PDB file of C-alpha atoms and ligand atoms in Angstrom:
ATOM      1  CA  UNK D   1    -122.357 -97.158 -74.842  1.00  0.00           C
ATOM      2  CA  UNK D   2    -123.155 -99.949 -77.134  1.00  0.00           C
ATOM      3  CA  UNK D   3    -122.909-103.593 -76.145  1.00  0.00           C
ATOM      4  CA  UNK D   4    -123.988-106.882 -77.546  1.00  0.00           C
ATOM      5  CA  UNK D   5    -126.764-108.772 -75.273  1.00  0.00           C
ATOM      6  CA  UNK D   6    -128.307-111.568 -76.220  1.00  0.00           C
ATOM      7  CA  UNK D   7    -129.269-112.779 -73.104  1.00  0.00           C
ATOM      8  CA  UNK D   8    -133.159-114.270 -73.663  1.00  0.00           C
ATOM      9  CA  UNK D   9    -132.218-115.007 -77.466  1.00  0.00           C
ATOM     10  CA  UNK D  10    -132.289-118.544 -78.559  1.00  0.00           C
ATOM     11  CA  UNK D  11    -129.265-119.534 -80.619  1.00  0.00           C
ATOM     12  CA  UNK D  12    -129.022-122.428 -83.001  1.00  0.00           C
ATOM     13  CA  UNK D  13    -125.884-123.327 -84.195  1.00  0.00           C
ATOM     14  CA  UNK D  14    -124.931-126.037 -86.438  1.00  0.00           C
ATOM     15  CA  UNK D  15    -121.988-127.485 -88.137  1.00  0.00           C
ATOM     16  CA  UNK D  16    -119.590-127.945 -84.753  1.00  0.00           C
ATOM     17  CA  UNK D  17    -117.789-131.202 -85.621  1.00  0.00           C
ATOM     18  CA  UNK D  18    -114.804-130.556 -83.103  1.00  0.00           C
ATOM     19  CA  UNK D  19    -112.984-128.038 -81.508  1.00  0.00           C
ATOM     20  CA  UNK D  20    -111.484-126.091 -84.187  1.00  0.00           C
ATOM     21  CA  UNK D  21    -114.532-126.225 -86.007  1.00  0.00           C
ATOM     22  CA  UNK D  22    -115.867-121.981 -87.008  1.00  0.00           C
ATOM     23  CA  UNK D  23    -119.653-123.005 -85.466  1.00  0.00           C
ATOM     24  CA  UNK D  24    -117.878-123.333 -82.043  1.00  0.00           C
ATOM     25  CA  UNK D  25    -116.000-120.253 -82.357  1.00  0.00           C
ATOM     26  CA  UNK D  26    -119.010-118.622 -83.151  1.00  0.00           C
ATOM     27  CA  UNK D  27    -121.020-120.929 -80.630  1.00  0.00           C
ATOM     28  CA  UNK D  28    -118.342-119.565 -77.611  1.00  0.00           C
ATOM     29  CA  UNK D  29    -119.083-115.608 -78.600  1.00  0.00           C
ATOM     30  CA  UNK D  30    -122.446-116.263 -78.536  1.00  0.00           C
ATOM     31  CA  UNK D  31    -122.391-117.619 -75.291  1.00  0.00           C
ATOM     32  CA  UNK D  32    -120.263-115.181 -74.185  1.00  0.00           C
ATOM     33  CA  UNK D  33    -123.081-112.543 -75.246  1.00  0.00           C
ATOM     34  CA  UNK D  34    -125.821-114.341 -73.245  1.00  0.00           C
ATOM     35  CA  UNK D  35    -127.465-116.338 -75.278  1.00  0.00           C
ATOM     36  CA  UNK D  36    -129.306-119.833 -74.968  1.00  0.00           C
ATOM     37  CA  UNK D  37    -127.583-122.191 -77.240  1.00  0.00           C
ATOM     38  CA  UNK D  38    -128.462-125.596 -79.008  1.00  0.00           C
ATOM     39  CA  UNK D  39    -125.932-127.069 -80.995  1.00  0.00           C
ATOM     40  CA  UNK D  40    -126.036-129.525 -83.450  1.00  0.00           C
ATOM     41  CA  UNK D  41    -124.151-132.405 -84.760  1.00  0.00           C
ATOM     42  CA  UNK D  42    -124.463-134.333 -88.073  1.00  0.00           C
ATOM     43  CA  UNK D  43    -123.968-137.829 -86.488  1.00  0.00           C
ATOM     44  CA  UNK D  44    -123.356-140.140 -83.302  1.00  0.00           C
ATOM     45  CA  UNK D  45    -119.355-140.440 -84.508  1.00  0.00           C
ATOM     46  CA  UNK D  46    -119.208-137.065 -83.256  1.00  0.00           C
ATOM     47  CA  UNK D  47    -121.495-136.891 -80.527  1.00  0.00           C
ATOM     48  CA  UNK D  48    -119.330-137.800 -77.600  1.00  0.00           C
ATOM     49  CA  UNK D  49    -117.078-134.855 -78.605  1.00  0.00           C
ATOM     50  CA  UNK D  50    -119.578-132.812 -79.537  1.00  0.00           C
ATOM     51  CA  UNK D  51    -120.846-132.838 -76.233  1.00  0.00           C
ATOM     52  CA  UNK D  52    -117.583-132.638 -74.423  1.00  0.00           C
ATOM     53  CA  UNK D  53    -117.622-129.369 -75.518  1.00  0.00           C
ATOM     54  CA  UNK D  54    -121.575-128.333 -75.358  1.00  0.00           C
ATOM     55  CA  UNK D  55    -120.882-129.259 -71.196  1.00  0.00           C
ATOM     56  CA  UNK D  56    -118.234-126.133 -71.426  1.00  0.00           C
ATOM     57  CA  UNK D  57    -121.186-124.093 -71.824  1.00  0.00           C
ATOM     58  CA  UNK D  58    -123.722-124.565 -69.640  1.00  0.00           C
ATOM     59  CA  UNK D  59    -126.940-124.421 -70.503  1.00  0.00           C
ATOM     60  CA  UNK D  60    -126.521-125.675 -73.890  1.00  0.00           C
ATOM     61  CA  UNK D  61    -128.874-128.032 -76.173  1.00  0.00           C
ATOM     62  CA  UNK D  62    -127.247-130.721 -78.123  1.00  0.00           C
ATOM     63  CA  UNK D  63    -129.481-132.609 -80.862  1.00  0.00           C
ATOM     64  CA  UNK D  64    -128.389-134.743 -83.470  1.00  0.00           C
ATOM     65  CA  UNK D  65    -129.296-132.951 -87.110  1.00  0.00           C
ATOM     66  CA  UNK D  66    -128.342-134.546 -90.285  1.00  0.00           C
ATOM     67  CA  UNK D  67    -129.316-131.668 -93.116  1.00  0.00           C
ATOM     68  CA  UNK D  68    -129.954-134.098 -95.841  1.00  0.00           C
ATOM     69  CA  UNK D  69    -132.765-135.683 -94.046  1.00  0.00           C
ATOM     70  CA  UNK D  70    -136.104-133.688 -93.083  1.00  0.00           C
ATOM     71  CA  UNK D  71    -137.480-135.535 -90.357  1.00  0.00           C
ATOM     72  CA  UNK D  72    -134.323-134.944 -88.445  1.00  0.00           C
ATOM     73  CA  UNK D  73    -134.352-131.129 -88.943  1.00  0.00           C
ATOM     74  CA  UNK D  74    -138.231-131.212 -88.173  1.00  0.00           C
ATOM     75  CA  UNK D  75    -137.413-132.715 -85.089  1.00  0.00           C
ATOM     76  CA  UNK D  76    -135.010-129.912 -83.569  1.00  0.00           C
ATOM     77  CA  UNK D  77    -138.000-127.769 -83.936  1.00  0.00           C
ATOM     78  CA  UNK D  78    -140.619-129.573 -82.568  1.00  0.00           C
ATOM     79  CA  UNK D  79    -137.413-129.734 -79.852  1.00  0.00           C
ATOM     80  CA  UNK D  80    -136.536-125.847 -79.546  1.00  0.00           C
ATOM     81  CA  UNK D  81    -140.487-125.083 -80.255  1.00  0.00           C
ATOM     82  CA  UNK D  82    -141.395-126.162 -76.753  1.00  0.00           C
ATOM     83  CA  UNK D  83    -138.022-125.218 -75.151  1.00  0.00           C
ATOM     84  CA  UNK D  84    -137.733-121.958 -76.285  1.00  0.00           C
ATOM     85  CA  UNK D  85    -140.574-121.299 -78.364  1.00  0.00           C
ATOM     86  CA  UNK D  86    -138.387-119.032 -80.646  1.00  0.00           C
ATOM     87  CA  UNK D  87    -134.991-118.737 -82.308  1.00  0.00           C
ATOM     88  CA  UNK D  88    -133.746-115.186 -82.521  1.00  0.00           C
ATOM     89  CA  UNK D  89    -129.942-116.809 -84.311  1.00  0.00           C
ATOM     90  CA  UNK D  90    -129.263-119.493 -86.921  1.00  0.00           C
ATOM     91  CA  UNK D  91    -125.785-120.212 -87.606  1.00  0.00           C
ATOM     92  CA  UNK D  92    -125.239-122.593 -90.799  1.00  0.00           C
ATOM     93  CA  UNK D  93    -121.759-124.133 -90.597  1.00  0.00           C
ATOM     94  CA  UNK D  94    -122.223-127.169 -92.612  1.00  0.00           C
ATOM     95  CA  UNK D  95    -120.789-128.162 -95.765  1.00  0.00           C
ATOM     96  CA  UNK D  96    -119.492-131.436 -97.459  1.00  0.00           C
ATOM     97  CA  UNK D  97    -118.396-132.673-100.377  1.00  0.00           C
ATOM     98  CA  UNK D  98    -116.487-135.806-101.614  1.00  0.00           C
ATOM     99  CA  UNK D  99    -112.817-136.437-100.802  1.00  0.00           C
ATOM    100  CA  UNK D 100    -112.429-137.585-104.751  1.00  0.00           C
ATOM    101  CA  UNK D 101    -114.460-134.557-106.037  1.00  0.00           C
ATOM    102  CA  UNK D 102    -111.990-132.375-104.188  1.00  0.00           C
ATOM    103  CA  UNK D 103    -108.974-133.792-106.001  1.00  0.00           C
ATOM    104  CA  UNK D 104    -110.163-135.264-109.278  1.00  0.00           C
ATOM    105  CA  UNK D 105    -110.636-132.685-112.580  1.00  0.00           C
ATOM    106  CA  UNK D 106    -113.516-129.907-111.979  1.00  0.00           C
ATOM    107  CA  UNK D 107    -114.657-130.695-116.148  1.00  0.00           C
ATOM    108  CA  UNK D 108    -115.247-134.677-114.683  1.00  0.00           C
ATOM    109  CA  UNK D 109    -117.368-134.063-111.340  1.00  0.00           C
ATOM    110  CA  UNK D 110    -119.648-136.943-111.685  1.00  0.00           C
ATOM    111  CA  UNK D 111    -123.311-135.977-111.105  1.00  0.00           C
ATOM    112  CA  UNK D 112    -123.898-137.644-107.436  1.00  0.00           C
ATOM    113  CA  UNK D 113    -120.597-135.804-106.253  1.00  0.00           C
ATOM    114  CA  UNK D 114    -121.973-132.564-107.476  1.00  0.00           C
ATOM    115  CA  UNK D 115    -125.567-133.008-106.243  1.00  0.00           C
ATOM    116  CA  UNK D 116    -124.264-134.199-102.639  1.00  0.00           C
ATOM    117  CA  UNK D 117    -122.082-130.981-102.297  1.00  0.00           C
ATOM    118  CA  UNK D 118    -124.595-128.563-103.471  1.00  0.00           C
ATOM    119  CA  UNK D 119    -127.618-130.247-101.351  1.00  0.00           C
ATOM    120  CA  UNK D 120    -125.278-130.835 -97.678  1.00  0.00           C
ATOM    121  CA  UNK D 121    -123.514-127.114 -98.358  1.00  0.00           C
ATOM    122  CA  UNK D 122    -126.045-125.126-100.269  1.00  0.00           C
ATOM    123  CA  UNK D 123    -129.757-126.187-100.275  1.00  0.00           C
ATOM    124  CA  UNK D 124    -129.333-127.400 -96.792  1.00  0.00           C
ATOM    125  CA  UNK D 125    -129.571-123.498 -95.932  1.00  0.00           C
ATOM    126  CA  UNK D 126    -132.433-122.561 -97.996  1.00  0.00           C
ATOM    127  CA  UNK D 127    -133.988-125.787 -96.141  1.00  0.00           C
ATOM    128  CA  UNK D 128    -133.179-125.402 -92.652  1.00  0.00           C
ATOM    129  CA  UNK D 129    -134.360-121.714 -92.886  1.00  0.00           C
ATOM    130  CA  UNK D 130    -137.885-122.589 -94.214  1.00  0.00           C
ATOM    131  CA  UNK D 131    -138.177-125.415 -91.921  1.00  0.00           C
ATOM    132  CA  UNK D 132    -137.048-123.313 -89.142  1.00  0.00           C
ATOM    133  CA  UNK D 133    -139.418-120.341 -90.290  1.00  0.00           C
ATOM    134  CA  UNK D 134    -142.494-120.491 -87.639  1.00  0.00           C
ATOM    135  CA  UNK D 135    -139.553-119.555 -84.582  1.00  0.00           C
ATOM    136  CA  UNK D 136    -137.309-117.698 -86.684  1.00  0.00           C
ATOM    137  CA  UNK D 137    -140.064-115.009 -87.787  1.00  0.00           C
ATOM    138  CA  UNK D 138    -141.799-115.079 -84.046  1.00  0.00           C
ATOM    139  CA  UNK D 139    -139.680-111.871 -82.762  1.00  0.00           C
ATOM    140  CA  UNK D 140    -137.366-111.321 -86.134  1.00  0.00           C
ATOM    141  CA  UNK D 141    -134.116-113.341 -86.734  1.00  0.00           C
ATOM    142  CA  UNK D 142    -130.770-113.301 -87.574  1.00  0.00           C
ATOM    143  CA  UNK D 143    -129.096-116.120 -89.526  1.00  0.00           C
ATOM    144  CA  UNK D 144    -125.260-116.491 -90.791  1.00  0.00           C
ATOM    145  CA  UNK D 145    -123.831-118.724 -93.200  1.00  0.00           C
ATOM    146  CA  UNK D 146    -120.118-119.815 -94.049  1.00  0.00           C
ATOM    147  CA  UNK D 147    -119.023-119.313 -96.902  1.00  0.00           C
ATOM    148  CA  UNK D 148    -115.606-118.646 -98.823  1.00  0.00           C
ATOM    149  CA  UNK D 149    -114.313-116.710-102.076  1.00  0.00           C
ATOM    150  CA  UNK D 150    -113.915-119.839-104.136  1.00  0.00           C
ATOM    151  CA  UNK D 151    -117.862-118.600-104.832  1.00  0.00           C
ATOM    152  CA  UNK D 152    -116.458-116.002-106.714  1.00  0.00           C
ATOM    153  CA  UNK D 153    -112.596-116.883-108.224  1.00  0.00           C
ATOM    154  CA  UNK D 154    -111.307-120.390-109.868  1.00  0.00           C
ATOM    155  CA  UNK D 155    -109.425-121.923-106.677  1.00  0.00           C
ATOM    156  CA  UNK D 156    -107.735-124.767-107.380  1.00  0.00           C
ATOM    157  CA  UNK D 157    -109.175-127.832-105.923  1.00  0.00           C
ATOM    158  CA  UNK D 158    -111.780-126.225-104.464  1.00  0.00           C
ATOM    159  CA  UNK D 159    -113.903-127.602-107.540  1.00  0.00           C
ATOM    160  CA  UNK D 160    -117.239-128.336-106.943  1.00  0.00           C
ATOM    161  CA  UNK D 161    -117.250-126.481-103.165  1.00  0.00           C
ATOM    162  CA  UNK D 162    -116.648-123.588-105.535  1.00  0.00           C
ATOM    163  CA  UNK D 163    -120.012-123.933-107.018  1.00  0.00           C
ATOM    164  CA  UNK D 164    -121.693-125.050-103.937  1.00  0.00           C
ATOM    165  CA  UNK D 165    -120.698-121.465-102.291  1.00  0.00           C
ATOM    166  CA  UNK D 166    -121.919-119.426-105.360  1.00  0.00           C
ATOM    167  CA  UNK D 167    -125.113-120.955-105.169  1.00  0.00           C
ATOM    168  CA  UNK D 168    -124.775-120.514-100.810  1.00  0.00           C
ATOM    169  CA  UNK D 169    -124.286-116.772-101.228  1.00  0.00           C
ATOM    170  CA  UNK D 170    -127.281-116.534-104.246  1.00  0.00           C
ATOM    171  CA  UNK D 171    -129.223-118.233-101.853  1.00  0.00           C
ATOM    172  CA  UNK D 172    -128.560-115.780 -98.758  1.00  0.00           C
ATOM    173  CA  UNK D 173    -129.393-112.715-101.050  1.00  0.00           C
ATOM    174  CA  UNK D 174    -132.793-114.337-102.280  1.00  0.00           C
ATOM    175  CA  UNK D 175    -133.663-115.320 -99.154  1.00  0.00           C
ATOM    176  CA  UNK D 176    -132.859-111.659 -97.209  1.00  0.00           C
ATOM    177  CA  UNK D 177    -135.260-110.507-100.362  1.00  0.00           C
ATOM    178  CA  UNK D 178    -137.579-112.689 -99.066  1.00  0.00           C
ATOM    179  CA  UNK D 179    -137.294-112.810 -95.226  1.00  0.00           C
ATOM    180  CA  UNK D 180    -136.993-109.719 -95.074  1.00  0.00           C
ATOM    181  CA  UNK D 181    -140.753-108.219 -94.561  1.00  0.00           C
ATOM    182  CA  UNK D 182    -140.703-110.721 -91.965  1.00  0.00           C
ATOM    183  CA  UNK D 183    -137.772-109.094 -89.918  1.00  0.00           C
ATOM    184  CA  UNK D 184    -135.110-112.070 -90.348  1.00  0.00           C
ATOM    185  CA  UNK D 185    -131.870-111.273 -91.810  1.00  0.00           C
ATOM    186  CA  UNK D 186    -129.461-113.367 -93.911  1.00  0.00           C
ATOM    187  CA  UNK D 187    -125.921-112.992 -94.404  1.00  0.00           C
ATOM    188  CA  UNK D 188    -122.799-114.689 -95.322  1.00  0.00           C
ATOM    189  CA  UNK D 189    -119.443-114.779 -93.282  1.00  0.00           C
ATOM    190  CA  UNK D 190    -116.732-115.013 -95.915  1.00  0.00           C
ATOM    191  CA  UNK D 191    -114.182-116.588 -93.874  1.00  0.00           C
ATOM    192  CA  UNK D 192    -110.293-117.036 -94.939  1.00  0.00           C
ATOM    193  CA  UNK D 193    -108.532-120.311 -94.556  1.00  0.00           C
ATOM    194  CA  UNK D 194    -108.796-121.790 -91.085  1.00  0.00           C
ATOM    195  CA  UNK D 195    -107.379-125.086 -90.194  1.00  0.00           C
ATOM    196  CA  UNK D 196    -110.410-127.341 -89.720  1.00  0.00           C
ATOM    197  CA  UNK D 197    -111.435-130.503 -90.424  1.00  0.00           C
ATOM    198  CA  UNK D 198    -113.399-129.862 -93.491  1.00  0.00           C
ATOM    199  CA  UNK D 199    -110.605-127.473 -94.794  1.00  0.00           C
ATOM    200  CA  UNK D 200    -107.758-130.214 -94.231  1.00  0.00           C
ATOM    201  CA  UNK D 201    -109.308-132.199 -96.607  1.00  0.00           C
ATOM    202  CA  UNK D 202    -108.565-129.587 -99.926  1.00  0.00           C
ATOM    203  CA  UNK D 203    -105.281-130.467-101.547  1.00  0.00           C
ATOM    204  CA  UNK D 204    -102.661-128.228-100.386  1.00  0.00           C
ATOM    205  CA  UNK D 205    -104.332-126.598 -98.305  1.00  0.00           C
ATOM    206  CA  UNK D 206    -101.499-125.774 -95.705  1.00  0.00           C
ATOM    207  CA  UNK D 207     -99.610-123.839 -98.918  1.00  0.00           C
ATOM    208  CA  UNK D 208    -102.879-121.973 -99.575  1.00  0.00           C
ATOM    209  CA  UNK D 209    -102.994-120.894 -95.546  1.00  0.00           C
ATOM    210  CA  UNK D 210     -98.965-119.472 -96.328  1.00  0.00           C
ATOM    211  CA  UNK D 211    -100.246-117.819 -99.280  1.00  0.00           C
ATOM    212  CA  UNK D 212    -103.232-116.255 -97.787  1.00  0.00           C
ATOM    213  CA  UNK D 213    -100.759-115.052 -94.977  1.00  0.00           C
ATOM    214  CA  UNK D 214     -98.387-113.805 -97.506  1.00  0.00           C
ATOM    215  CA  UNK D 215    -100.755-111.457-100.041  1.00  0.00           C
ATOM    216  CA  UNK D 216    -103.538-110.231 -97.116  1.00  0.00           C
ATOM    217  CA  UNK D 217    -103.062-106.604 -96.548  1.00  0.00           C
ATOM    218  CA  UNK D 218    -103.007-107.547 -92.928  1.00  0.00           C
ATOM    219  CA  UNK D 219     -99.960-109.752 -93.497  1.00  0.00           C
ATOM    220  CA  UNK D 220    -101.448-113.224 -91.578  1.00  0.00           C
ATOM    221  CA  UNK D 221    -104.019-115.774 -91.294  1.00  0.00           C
ATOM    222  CA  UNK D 222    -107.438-115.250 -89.704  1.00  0.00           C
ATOM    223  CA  UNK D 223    -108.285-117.002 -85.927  1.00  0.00           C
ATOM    224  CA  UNK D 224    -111.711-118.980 -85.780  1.00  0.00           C
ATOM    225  CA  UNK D 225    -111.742-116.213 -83.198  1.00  0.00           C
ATOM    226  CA  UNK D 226    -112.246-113.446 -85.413  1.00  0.00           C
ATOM    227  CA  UNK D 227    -114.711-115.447 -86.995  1.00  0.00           C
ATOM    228  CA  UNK D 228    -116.500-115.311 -83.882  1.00  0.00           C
ATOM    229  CA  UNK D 229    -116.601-112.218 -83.168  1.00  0.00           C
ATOM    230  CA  UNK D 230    -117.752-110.971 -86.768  1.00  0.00           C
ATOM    231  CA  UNK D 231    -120.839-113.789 -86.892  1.00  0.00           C
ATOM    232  CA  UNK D 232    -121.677-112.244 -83.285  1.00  0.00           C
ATOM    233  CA  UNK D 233    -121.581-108.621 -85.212  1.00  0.00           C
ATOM    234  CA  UNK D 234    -124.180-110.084 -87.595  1.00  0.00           C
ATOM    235  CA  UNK D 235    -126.342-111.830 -85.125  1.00  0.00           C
ATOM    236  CA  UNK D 236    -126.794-109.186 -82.981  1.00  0.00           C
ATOM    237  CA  UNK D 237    -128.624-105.891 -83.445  1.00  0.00           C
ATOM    238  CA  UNK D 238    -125.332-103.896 -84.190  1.00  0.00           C
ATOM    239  CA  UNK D 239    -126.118-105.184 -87.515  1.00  0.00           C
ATOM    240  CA  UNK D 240    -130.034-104.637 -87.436  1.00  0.00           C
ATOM    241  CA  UNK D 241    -129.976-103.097 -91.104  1.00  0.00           C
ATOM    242  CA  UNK D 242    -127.815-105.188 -92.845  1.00  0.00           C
ATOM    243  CA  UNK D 243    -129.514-108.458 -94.423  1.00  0.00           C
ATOM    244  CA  UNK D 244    -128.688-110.352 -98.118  1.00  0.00           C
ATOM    245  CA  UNK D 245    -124.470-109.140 -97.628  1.00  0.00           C
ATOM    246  CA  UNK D 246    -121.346-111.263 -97.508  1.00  0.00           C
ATOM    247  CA  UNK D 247    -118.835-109.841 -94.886  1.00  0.00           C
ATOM    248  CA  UNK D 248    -115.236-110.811 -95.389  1.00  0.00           C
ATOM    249  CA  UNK D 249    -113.073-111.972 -92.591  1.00  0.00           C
ATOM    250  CA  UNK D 250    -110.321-113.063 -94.707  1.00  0.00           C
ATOM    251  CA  UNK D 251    -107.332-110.472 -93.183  1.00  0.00           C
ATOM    252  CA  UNK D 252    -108.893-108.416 -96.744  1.00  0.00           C
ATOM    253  CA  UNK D 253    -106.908-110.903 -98.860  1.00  0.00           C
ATOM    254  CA  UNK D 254    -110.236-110.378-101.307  1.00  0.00           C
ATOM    255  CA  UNK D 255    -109.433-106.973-102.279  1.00  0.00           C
ATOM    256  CA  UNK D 256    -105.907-107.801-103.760  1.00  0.00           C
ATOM    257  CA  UNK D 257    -104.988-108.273-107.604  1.00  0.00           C
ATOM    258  CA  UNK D 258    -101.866-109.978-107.092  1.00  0.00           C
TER     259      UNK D 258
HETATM  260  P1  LIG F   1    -115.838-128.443 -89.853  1.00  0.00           P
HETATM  261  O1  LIG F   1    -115.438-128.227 -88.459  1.00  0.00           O
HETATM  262  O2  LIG F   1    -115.455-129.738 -90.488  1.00  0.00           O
HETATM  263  O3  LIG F   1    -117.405-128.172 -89.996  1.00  0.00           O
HETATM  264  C1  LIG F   1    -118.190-128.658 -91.073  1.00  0.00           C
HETATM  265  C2  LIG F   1    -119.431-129.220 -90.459  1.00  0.00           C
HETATM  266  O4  LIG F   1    -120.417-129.623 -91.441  1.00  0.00           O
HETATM  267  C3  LIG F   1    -119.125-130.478 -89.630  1.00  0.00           C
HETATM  268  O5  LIG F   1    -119.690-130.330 -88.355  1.00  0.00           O
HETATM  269  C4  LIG F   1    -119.807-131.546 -90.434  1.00  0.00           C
HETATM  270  O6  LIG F   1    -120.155-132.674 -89.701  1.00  0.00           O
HETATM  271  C5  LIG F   1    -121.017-130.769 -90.935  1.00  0.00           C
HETATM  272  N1  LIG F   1    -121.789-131.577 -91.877  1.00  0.00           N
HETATM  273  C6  LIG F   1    -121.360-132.243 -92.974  1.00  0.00           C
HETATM  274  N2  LIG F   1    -122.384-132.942 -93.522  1.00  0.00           N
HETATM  275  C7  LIG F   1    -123.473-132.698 -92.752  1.00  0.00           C
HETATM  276  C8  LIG F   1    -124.821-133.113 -92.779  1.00  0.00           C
HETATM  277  N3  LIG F   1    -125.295-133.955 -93.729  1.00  0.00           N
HETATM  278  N4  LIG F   1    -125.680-132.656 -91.835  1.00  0.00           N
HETATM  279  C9  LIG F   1    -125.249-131.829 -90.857  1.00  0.00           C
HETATM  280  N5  LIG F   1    -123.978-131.396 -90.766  1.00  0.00           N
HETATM  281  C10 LIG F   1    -123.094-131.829 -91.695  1.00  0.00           C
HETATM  282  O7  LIG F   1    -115.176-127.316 -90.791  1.00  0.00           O
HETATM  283  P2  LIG F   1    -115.309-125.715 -90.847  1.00  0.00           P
HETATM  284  O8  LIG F   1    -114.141-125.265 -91.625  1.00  0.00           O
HETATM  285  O9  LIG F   1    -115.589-125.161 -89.494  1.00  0.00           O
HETATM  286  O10 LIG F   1    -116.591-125.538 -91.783  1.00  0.00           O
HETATM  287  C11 LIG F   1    -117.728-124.758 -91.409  1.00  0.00           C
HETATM  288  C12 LIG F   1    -118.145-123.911 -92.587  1.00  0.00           C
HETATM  289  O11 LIG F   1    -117.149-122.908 -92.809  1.00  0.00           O
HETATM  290  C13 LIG F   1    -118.285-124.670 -93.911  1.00  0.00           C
HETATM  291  O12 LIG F   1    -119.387-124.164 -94.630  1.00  0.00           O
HETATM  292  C14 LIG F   1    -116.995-124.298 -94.628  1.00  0.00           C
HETATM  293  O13 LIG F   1    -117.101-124.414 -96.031  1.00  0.00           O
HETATM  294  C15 LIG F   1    -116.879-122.854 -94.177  1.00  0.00           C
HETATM  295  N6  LIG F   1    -115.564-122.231 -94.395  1.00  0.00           N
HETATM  296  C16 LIG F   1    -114.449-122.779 -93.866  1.00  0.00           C
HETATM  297  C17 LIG F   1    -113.218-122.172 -94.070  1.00  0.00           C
HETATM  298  C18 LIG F   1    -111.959-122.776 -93.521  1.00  0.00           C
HETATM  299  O14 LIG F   1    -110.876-122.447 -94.006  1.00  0.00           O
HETATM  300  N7  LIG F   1    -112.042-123.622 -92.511  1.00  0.00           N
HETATM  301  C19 LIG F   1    -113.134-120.985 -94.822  1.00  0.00           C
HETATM  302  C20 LIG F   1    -114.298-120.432 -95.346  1.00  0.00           C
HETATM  303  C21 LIG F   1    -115.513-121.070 -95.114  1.00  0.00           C
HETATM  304  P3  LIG F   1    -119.339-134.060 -90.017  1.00  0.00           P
HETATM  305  O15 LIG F   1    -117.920-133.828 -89.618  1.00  0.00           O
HETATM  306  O16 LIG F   1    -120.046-135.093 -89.234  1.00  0.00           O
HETATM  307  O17 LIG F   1    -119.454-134.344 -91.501  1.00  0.00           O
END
């Protein structure tokens, strides 16, 4: 019979800002599965939350990681170096980009909007990865990123998160290339809309999560569960031979036309 236990794996998981946020769905499957957790949070305005629900889990690390800043992402693995000594998981669930770049013309995305978005949603992963790199490639890895279809089709408002996820999932395919020899695998979760905190702050958003519930061959939205449960599919070895894919949990709105 197959299972999934990660019991002895060291899990990092960033990007939890609250409860509805995807990282703790994934962070509670993982769990769930046995593994050692550290979560991270981007700042001390979230901490106290953040650690409300890191106490529901016991066991679990909680260090403060901003991704646009080195020394802070140095300093989780000097941290999970001599507490764990390895990371078998990486979960990437950040991503940011400016309220008025989200809601302004895509053709008039001024040039520190832009670079902001693609360095907190995009480079942050090729970044954390290589900084991570001396635990992740000590007994082979798995790491997931978030990442959504407005990579791949005009969305509106979506704008300049749009490009930031093309160059997320050209990243995750460059990097399996590259990672690979070394036994870590990269992959992206394409997730459909989820009420979060980042996602309530597209324009008309709640329409888009009734039209993604109307056209999905499955006829509804997705839970943050199911979200869960695919990342844990990834990061585990069920998945041991897939690395560079992006896996849609979107209720397979992707595959319509119209
Ligand atoms: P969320 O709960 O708001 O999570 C986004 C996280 O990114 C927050 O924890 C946020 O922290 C963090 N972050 C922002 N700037 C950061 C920085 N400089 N350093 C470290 N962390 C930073 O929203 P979510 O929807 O779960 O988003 C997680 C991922 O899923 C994102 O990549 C998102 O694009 C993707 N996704 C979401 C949906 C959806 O519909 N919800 C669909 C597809 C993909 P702060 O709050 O402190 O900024």
């Amino acid at each position: 019979m197959y299972s999934i236990d990660l019991s002895g794996k060291g899990a990092l998981v960033m990007g939890v800002a609250n409860h509805r946020s995807l990282s703790w769905a994934i962070a509670q499957s993982l769990h769930k599965a046995g593994a050692k957790l550290c979560l991270t949070y981007a700042g001390e305005r979230l901490k106290a939350g953040v650690a409300e629900l890191a106490a529901t889990l016991p066991g679990t690390l909680l260090l403060e990681c901003d991704v646009t800043n080195d020394a802070s992402i140095d300093s989780v693995r000097t941290r999970l170096e001599s507490e764990w000594g390895a990371v078998e998981a990486l979960v990437h669930g950040v991503a940011f980009a400016r309220k008025e770049d989200l809601e302004g013309a895509f053709v008039a995305t001024p040039r520190e909007g832009f670079q902001l978005a693609l360095e907190v949603s995009a480079y942050s992963l090729i970044n954390v990865t290589n900084r991570m790199l001396p635990l992740l490639e000590k007994n082979g890895a798995s790491i997931v990123t978030l990442t959504y279809l407005a990579s791949e089709r005009a969305v509106p408002s979506y704008n300049v998160m749009g490009s930031a996820k093309a160059v997320l999932e050209q990243s995750v395919r460059q990097l399996a290339y590259e990672l690979g020899p070394k036994n870590v695998r990269v992959n992206a979760l394409s997730a459909g809309p989820v009420s979060t905190l980042a996602a309530r702050g597209i324009r008309g958003f709640t329409d888009m999560l009734k039209m993604h519930a109307e056209k999905a061959p499955l006829k509804r939205n997705i839970t943050k569960e199911e979200v869960g449960k695919a990342a844990l599919f990834l990061l585990s070895d069920l998945a041991s031979g897939i690395t560079g894919e992006t896996l849609y949990v979107d209720g397979g709105y992707h595959v319509m036309a119209w």
